[in-house]
PDB file of C-alpha atoms in Angstrom:
ATOM      1  CA  ASP A  35      -0.036  -0.033   0.070  1.00 90.00           C
ATOM      2  CA  ILE A  36       1.043   3.584  -0.574  1.00 94.00           C
ATOM      3  CA  GLN A  37       1.491   5.442   2.376  1.00 96.00           C
ATOM      4  CA  MET A  38       0.481   8.803   2.796  1.00 97.00           C
ATOM      5  CA  THR A  39       2.295  11.436   5.646  1.00 98.00           C
ATOM      6  CA  GLN A  40       0.844  14.879   6.266  1.00 98.00           C
ATOM      7  CA  SER A  41       2.822  17.592   8.069  1.00 98.00           C
ATOM      8  CA  PRO A  42       2.175  19.389  10.023  1.00 97.00           C
ATOM      9  CA  SER A  43      -0.075  17.348  12.235  1.00 97.00           C
ATOM     10  CA  SER A  44      -1.692  20.647  13.431  1.00 97.00           C
ATOM     11  CA  VAL A  45      -0.898  24.421  12.857  1.00 97.00           C
ATOM     12  CA  SER A  46      -2.202  27.584  14.398  1.00 97.00           C
ATOM     13  CA  ALA A  47      -3.056  30.495  12.186  1.00 96.00           C
ATOM     14  CA  SER A  48      -4.536  33.754  11.923  1.00 96.00           C
ATOM     15  CA  VAL A  49      -7.500  35.160   9.375  1.00 96.00           C
ATOM     16  CA  GLY A  50      -5.456  36.707   6.840  1.00 96.00           C
ATOM     17  CA  ASP A  51      -2.386  34.249   7.163  1.00 97.00           C
ATOM     18  CA  ARG A  52      -0.588  32.181   4.298  1.00 97.00           C
ATOM     19  CA  VAL A  53      -0.642  28.167   5.520  1.00 97.00           C
ATOM     20  CA  THR A  54       1.087  25.610   3.505  1.00 98.00           C
ATOM     21  CA  ILE A  55       0.059  21.702   4.221  1.00 98.00           C
ATOM     22  CA  THR A  56       2.514  19.116   2.558  1.00 98.00           C
ATOM     23  CA  CYS A  57       1.648  15.625   2.015  1.00 98.00           C
ATOM     24  CA  ARG A  58       4.340  12.813   0.939  1.00 98.00           C
ATOM     25  CA  ALA A  59       3.592   9.568  -0.677  1.00 97.00           C
ATOM     26  CA  SER A  60       5.598   6.833   0.182  1.00 97.00           C
ATOM     27  CA  GLN A  61       6.110   6.110  -4.038  1.00 96.00           C
ATOM     28  CA  GLY A  62       5.269   7.926  -6.856  1.00 95.00           C
ATOM     29  CA  ILE A  63       1.819   8.624  -7.471  1.00 95.00           C
ATOM     30  CA  ASP A  64       1.990  11.246 -10.390  1.00 95.00           C
ATOM     31  CA  LYS A  65      -0.090  14.114 -10.104  1.00 96.00           C
ATOM     32  CA  TRP A  66      -3.149  11.753  -8.674  1.00 96.00           C
ATOM     33  CA  LEU A  67      -3.238  13.511  -5.417  1.00 97.00           C
ATOM     34  CA  THR A  68      -6.676  14.841  -3.639  1.00 98.00           C
ATOM     35  CA  TRP A  69      -7.399  17.298  -0.955  1.00 98.00           C
ATOM     36  CA  TYR A  70     -10.523  17.400   1.183  1.00 98.00           C
ATOM     37  CA  GLN A  71     -11.361  19.692   4.021  1.00 98.00           C
ATOM     38  CA  GLN A  72     -13.430  18.317   6.964  1.00 98.00           C
ATOM     39  CA  LYS A  73     -15.503  20.415   9.543  1.00 97.00           C
ATOM     40  CA  PRO A  74     -16.291  18.824  13.100  1.00 96.00           C
ATOM     41  CA  GLY A  75     -19.369  16.518  12.455  1.00 96.00           C
ATOM     42  CA  LYS A  76     -19.401  16.911   8.765  1.00 97.00           C
ATOM     43  CA  ALA A  77     -18.360  14.876   5.624  1.00 98.00           C
ATOM     44  CA  PRO A  78     -15.040  15.768   4.019  1.00 98.00           C
ATOM     45  CA  ASN A  79     -15.449  18.098   1.074  1.00 98.00           C
ATOM     46  CA  LEU A  80     -13.756  17.491  -1.865  1.00 98.00           C
ATOM     47  CA  LEU A  81     -11.044  20.806  -2.227  1.00 98.00           C
ATOM     48  CA  ILE A  82      -8.740  19.755  -5.127  1.00 98.00           C
ATOM     49  CA  TYR A  83      -8.073  16.756  -7.395  1.00 97.00           C
ATOM     50  CA  ALA A  84      -5.184  15.664  -9.855  1.00 96.00           C
ATOM     51  CA  ALA A  85      -2.831  17.458  -7.290  1.00 97.00           C
ATOM     52  CA  SER A  86      -3.779  20.981  -8.738  1.00 97.00           C
ATOM     53  CA  THR A  87      -7.367  21.144 -10.056  1.00 97.00           C
ATOM     54  CA  LEU A  88      -9.797  23.003  -8.014  1.00 98.00           C
ATOM     55  CA  HIS A  89     -12.826  21.257  -7.621  1.00 97.00           C
ATOM     56  CA  SER A  90     -16.474  23.294  -8.667  1.00 96.00           C
ATOM     57  CA  GLY A  91     -17.336  25.939  -6.192  1.00 96.00           C
ATOM     58  CA  VAL A  92     -14.223  25.865  -4.266  1.00 98.00           C
ATOM     59  CA  PRO A  93     -12.566  29.386  -3.469  1.00 97.00           C
ATOM     60  CA  SER A  94      -9.321  30.485  -5.631  1.00 97.00           C
ATOM     61  CA  ARG A  95      -7.698  31.132  -2.295  1.00 97.00           C
ATOM     62  CA  PHE A  96      -6.793  27.309  -2.412  1.00 98.00           C
ATOM     63  CA  SER A  97      -4.447  26.127  -4.230  1.00 98.00           C
ATOM     64  CA  GLY A  98      -2.327  22.924  -4.833  1.00 98.00           C
ATOM     65  CA  SER A  99       0.737  21.606  -6.272  1.00 98.00           C
ATOM     66  CA  GLY A 100       3.202  18.509  -6.758  1.00 98.00           C
ATOM     67  CA  SER A 101       3.856  15.711  -8.475  1.00 97.00           C
ATOM     68  CA  GLY A 102       5.418  12.035  -7.774  1.00 96.00           C
ATOM     69  CA  THR A 103       5.983  11.903  -4.067  1.00 97.00           C
ATOM     70  CA  TYR A 104       5.590  15.586  -2.780  1.00 98.00           C
ATOM     71  CA  PHE A 105       2.316  17.706  -2.631  1.00 98.00           C
ATOM     72  CA  THR A 106       1.256  20.854  -1.044  1.00 98.00           C
ATOM     73  CA  LEU A 107      -2.005  22.635  -0.274  1.00 98.00           C
ATOM     74  CA  THR A 108      -1.736  26.295   0.054  1.00 98.00           C
ATOM     75  CA  ILE A 109      -4.444  28.738   1.573  1.00 97.00           C
ATOM     76  CA  SER A 110      -3.390  32.028   0.113  1.00 95.00           C
ATOM     77  CA  SER A 111      -5.535  34.086   2.950  1.00 95.00           C
ATOM     78  CA  LEU A 112      -7.006  32.404   5.849  1.00 96.00           C
ATOM     79  CA  GLN A 113     -10.709  32.857   6.240  1.00 96.00           C
ATOM     80  CA  PRO A 114     -12.837  32.185   9.236  1.00 95.00           C
ATOM     81  CA  GLU A 115     -14.404  29.248   7.682  1.00 96.00           C
ATOM     82  CA  ASP A 116     -11.155  27.871   6.616  1.00 97.00           C
ATOM     83  CA  PHE A 117     -10.380  26.663  10.157  1.00 93.00           C
ATOM     84  CA  ALA A 118     -10.989  22.643   9.875  1.00 97.00           C
ATOM     85  CA  THR A 119      -8.937  19.418   9.257  1.00 98.00           C
ATOM     86  CA  TYR A 120      -7.230  18.937   5.792  1.00 98.00           C
ATOM     87  CA  TYR A 121      -6.605  15.518   4.563  1.00 98.00           C
ATOM     88  CA  CYS A 122      -4.704  14.162   1.402  1.00 98.00           C
ATOM     89  CA  GLN A 123      -5.535  11.138  -0.494  1.00 98.00           C
ATOM     90  CA  GLN A 124      -3.418   9.023  -3.220  1.00 95.00           C
ATOM     91  CA  ALA A 125      -5.745   8.405  -5.938  1.00 84.00           C
ATOM     92  CA  ASN A 126      -3.141   6.984  -8.070  1.00 82.00           C
ATOM     93  CA  ILE A 127      -4.249   2.936  -7.532  1.00 83.00           C
ATOM     94  CA  PHE A 128      -6.314   1.093  -5.262  1.00 89.00           C
ATOM     95  CA  PRO A 129      -5.976   0.562  -1.975  1.00 93.00           C
ATOM     96  CA  VAL A 130      -6.748   4.307  -1.816  1.00 95.00           C
ATOM     97  CA  THR A 131      -5.183   5.696   1.246  1.00 97.00           C
ATOM     98  CA  PHE A 132      -5.159   9.127   3.124  1.00 97.00           C
ATOM     99  CA  GLY A 133      -2.954  10.745   5.252  1.00 98.00           C
ATOM    100  CA  GLN A 134      -3.358  11.194   8.962  1.00 98.00           C
ATOM    101  CA  GLY A 135      -4.738  14.670   8.756  1.00 98.00           C
ATOM    102  CA  THR A 136      -3.648  18.310   9.484  1.00 98.00           C
ATOM    103  CA  ARG A 137      -5.613  20.455  11.864  1.00 98.00           C
ATOM    104  CA  LEU A 138      -5.557  24.186  11.258  1.00 97.00           C
ATOM    105  CA  GLU A 139      -6.512  25.980  14.254  1.00 96.00           C
ATOM    106  CA  ILE A 140      -7.299  29.618  14.846  1.00 89.00           C
ATOM    107  CA  LYS A 141      -4.310  31.415  16.697  1.00 87.00           C
TER     108      LYS A 141
ATOM    109  CA  GLN B 241     -28.348  17.291  -7.208  1.00 92.00           C
ATOM    110  CA  LEU B 242     -27.070  13.869  -6.193  1.00 95.00           C
ATOM    111  CA  GLN B 243     -27.692  12.817  -2.837  1.00 97.00           C
ATOM    112  CA  LEU B 244     -26.376  10.249  -0.785  1.00 98.00           C
ATOM    113  CA  GLN B 245     -28.095   8.878   2.612  1.00 98.00           C
ATOM    114  CA  GLU B 246     -26.740   6.132   4.980  1.00 98.00           C
ATOM    115  CA  SER B 247     -28.769   3.986   7.287  1.00 97.00           C
ATOM    116  CA  GLY B 248     -28.273   1.487   9.514  1.00 96.00           C
ATOM    117  CA  PRO B 249     -28.552   0.053  13.063  1.00 96.00           C
ATOM    118  CA  GLY B 250     -26.279   2.338  15.170  1.00 96.00           C
ATOM    119  CA  LEU B 251     -25.443  -0.332  17.589  1.00 98.00           C
ATOM    120  CA  VAL B 252     -23.804  -3.688  16.879  1.00 98.00           C
ATOM    121  CA  LYS B 253     -22.617  -6.247  19.238  1.00 98.00           C
ATOM    122  CA  PRO B 254     -19.168  -7.834  19.127  1.00 97.00           C
ATOM    123  CA  SER B 255     -18.682 -10.782  16.476  1.00 97.00           C
ATOM    124  CA  GLU B 256     -21.819  -9.939  14.759  1.00 98.00           C
ATOM    125  CA  THR B 257     -21.952  -8.436  11.392  1.00 98.00           C
ATOM    126  CA  LEU B 258     -22.599  -4.704  10.931  1.00 98.00           C
ATOM    127  CA  SER B 259     -24.816  -4.001   7.625  1.00 98.00           C
ATOM    128  CA  LEU B 260     -25.281  -0.354   6.125  1.00 98.00           C
ATOM    129  CA  THR B 261     -27.246   0.796   3.285  1.00 98.00           C
ATOM    130  CA  CYS B 262     -26.238   3.889   1.144  1.00 98.00           C
ATOM    131  CA  THR B 263     -29.457   5.325  -0.729  1.00 97.00           C
ATOM    132  CA  VAL B 264     -28.471   7.394  -3.717  1.00 96.00           C
ATOM    133  CA  SER B 265     -30.870   9.798  -5.233  1.00 95.00           C
ATOM    134  CA  GLY B 266     -30.739  12.469  -8.029  1.00 93.00           C
ATOM    135  CA  GLY B 267     -28.622  10.011 -10.332  1.00 90.00           C
ATOM    136  CA  SER B 268     -27.373   6.683 -11.386  1.00 89.00           C
ATOM    137  CA  ILE B 269     -25.436   4.386  -9.920  1.00 91.00           C
ATOM    138  CA  SER B 270     -24.981   2.554 -13.394  1.00 90.00           C
ATOM    139  CA  SER B 271     -22.605   5.095 -14.711  1.00 91.00           C
ATOM    140  CA  ARG B 272     -18.942   4.058 -16.237  1.00 94.00           C
ATOM    141  CA  ASP B 273     -17.808   7.272 -14.979  1.00 95.00           C
ATOM    142  CA  TYR B 274     -17.860   6.589 -11.050  1.00 95.00           C
ATOM    143  CA  TYR B 275     -17.124   4.313  -8.371  1.00 96.00           C
ATOM    144  CA  TRP B 276     -19.242   4.129  -5.353  1.00 96.00           C
ATOM    145  CA  ALA B 277     -16.965   3.554  -1.934  1.00 97.00           C
ATOM    146  CA  TRP B 278     -17.414   3.247   1.654  1.00 98.00           C
ATOM    147  CA  ILE B 279     -15.175   5.443   3.881  1.00 98.00           C
ATOM    148  CA  ARG B 280     -15.115   5.191   7.646  1.00 98.00           C
ATOM    149  CA  GLN B 281     -13.967   7.494  10.391  1.00 98.00           C
ATOM    150  CA  ALA B 282     -13.320   6.090  13.963  1.00 97.00           C
ATOM    151  CA  PRO B 283     -13.991   8.459  16.534  1.00 95.00           C
ATOM    152  CA  GLY B 284     -11.377  11.368  17.041  1.00 94.00           C
ATOM    153  CA  GLY B 285      -9.536   9.416  13.937  1.00 96.00           C
ATOM    154  CA  GLY B 286      -8.720  10.112  10.338  1.00 97.00           C
ATOM    155  CA  LEU B 287     -10.255   8.620   7.236  1.00 98.00           C
ATOM    156  CA  GLU B 288     -10.037   4.960   6.297  1.00 98.00           C
ATOM    157  CA  TRP B 289     -11.380   3.527   2.734  1.00 97.00           C
ATOM    158  CA  ILE B 290     -13.010   0.349   3.401  1.00 98.00           C
ATOM    159  CA  GLY B 291     -13.778  -0.562  -0.376  1.00 97.00           C
ATOM    160  CA  SER B 292     -15.232   0.793  -3.820  1.00 96.00           C
ATOM    161  CA  ILE B 293     -17.578  -0.871  -6.429  1.00 96.00           C
ATOM    162  CA  TYR B 294     -17.942  -0.432 -10.185  1.00 94.00           C
ATOM    163  CA  TYR B 295     -20.900  -0.395 -12.537  1.00 90.00           C
ATOM    164  CA  ASN B 296     -19.903  -3.603 -13.310  1.00 89.00           C
ATOM    165  CA  GLU B 297     -19.776  -4.768  -9.777  1.00 91.00           C
ATOM    166  CA  ASN B 298     -16.284  -5.410  -9.741  1.00 95.00           C
ATOM    167  CA  THR B 299     -15.040  -4.617  -5.867  1.00 96.00           C
ATOM    168  CA  TYR B 300     -11.891  -3.265  -4.525  1.00 96.00           C
ATOM    169  CA  TYR B 301     -11.372  -3.667  -0.759  1.00 97.00           C
ATOM    170  CA  ASN B 302      -8.921  -2.468   1.678  1.00 96.00           C
ATOM    171  CA  PRO B 303      -6.409  -5.470   2.607  1.00 96.00           C
ATOM    172  CA  SER B 304      -6.780  -5.032   5.904  1.00 96.00           C
ATOM    173  CA  LEU B 305     -10.719  -5.602   5.781  1.00 97.00           C
ATOM    174  CA  ARG B 306     -10.620  -8.013   2.758  1.00 97.00           C
ATOM    175  CA  SER B 307     -11.545 -10.976   4.797  1.00 97.00           C
ATOM    176  CA  ARG B 308     -14.653  -9.441   6.417  1.00 98.00           C
ATOM    177  CA  VAL B 309     -16.070  -6.880   3.782  1.00 98.00           C
ATOM    178  CA  THR B 310     -18.718  -7.334   1.094  1.00 98.00           C
ATOM    179  CA  ILE B 311     -19.907  -4.157  -0.662  1.00 98.00           C
ATOM    180  CA  SER B 312     -22.545  -4.902  -3.220  1.00 96.00           C
ATOM    181  CA  VAL B 313     -25.372  -2.651  -5.105  1.00 95.00           C
ATOM    182  CA  ASP B 314     -29.075  -3.161  -5.744  1.00 90.00           C
ATOM    183  CA  ARG B 315     -29.772  -0.913  -9.018  1.00 85.00           C
ATOM    184  CA  SER B 316     -33.275  -1.175  -8.567  1.00 85.00           C
ATOM    185  CA  LYS B 317     -33.389   0.613  -5.486  1.00 83.00           C
ATOM    186  CA  THR B 318     -30.087   2.757  -6.695  1.00 92.00           C
ATOM    187  CA  GLN B 319     -28.854   1.487  -3.089  1.00 95.00           C
ATOM    188  CA  LEU B 320     -25.122   0.533  -2.336  1.00 96.00           C
ATOM    189  CA  SER B 321     -24.777  -2.005   0.557  1.00 97.00           C
ATOM    190  CA  LEU B 322     -21.589  -2.796   3.073  1.00 98.00           C
ATOM    191  CA  ARG B 323     -21.419  -6.036   5.422  1.00 98.00           C
ATOM    192  CA  LEU B 324     -18.698  -6.524   7.717  1.00 98.00           C
ATOM    193  CA  SER B 325     -18.477  -9.390   9.666  1.00 98.00           C
ATOM    194  CA  SER B 326     -16.758 -10.245  13.122  1.00 98.00           C
ATOM    195  CA  VAL B 327     -16.992  -6.724  14.080  1.00 98.00           C
ATOM    196  CA  THR B 328     -15.183  -5.531  17.532  1.00 98.00           C
ATOM    197  CA  ALA B 329     -14.799  -2.366  19.115  1.00 97.00           C
ATOM    198  CA  ALA B 330     -12.162  -1.190  16.764  1.00 97.00           C
ATOM    199  CA  ASP B 331     -14.808  -1.098  13.963  1.00 98.00           C
ATOM    200  CA  SER B 332     -16.721   1.659  16.026  1.00 98.00           C
ATOM    201  CA  ALA B 333     -16.793   4.441  13.583  1.00 98.00           C
ATOM    202  CA  VAL B 334     -18.553   7.049  11.409  1.00 98.00           C
ATOM    203  CA  TYR B 335     -19.003   5.513   8.009  1.00 98.00           C
ATOM    204  CA  TYR B 336     -19.753   7.290   5.026  1.00 98.00           C
ATOM    205  CA  CYS B 337     -20.763   6.057   1.317  1.00 98.00           C
ATOM    206  CA  ALA B 338     -19.287   8.461  -1.423  1.00 98.00           C
ATOM    207  CA  ARG B 339     -19.334   8.671  -5.166  1.00 97.00           C
ATOM    208  CA  GLN B 340     -15.752   8.065  -6.692  1.00 96.00           C
ATOM    209  CA  VAL B 341     -14.901  10.009  -9.726  1.00 95.00           C
ATOM    210  CA  LYS B 342     -13.381   6.836 -11.811  1.00 93.00           C
ATOM    211  CA  SER B 343     -10.946   9.106 -13.598  1.00 91.00           C
ATOM    212  CA  THR B 344      -9.405  10.749 -10.586  1.00 90.00           C
ATOM    213  CA  THR B 345     -10.659   8.483  -7.444  1.00 89.00           C
ATOM    214  CA  SER B 346     -11.664  11.436  -5.810  1.00 95.00           C
ATOM    215  CA  SER B 347     -14.954  11.186  -3.635  1.00 96.00           C
ATOM    216  CA  ASP B 348     -16.848  14.127  -4.931  1.00 97.00           C
ATOM    217  CA  TYR B 349     -20.017  13.685  -3.318  1.00 97.00           C
ATOM    218  CA  TRP B 350     -20.547  12.147   0.312  1.00 98.00           C
ATOM    219  CA  GLY B 351     -23.255  11.217   2.607  1.00 98.00           C
ATOM    220  CA  HIS B 352     -23.803  12.704   5.925  1.00 98.00           C
ATOM    221  CA  GLY B 353     -22.098   9.730   7.814  1.00 98.00           C
ATOM    222  CA  THR B 354     -23.995   7.452   9.901  1.00 98.00           C
ATOM    223  CA  LEU B 355     -22.480   6.466  13.566  1.00 98.00           C
ATOM    224  CA  VAL B 356     -21.924   2.484  14.207  1.00 98.00           C
ATOM    225  CA  THR B 357     -20.993   1.647  17.929  1.00 98.00           C
ATOM    226  CA  VAL B 358     -19.756  -1.865  18.677  1.00 98.00           C
ATOM    227  CA  SER B 359     -20.742  -2.795  22.296  1.00 96.00           C
ATOM    228  CA  SER B 360     -22.402  -5.478  24.076  1.00 95.00           C
TER     229      SER B 360
END
């Protein structure tokens, strides 16, 4: 199985800050990396697929990059509604595997 | 608008079989463009993929659960089903069904999730 490792596991930031979360795959997955946002008590929401393609309706302050084994999710200017947990998921092959999550908290 | 709704018992006894249903409305479950998946999340934990089924009923399972999992579809009812046998407390989780886009294996629609607790 492909292991996905996110860092940091948690981060504190303020409204307006720029934040970057990283995700590393244990082997190359080309561009097949997905990012989700999850708020407490809710199902995850798709943010970005194929490493850098924004899902419909996702604000442009979110961006993704990377290929192979190293990927990033960047939020350019944090808004209050962005405080949540973020997960990466490799989408290259089954079994699908997720990172352990990054909790983004208000400073 | 596609909607997914999980249903099933909220409490299952250890060693018994967990059975959940996901009812899909507002769309077809027979499209070649999508898989249909079950994903779970233990309390306070991360996301764990359980398995997926394709329109031709090919199934793909998490190796760690393969011996205990069965995923099936009922096209006449537009329902997706999950059976997980020999459950233990470690299987207590919120269970989600989701639609996975085949080309990206990304889940673009999710149910709200249903909490299943394994306890005697």
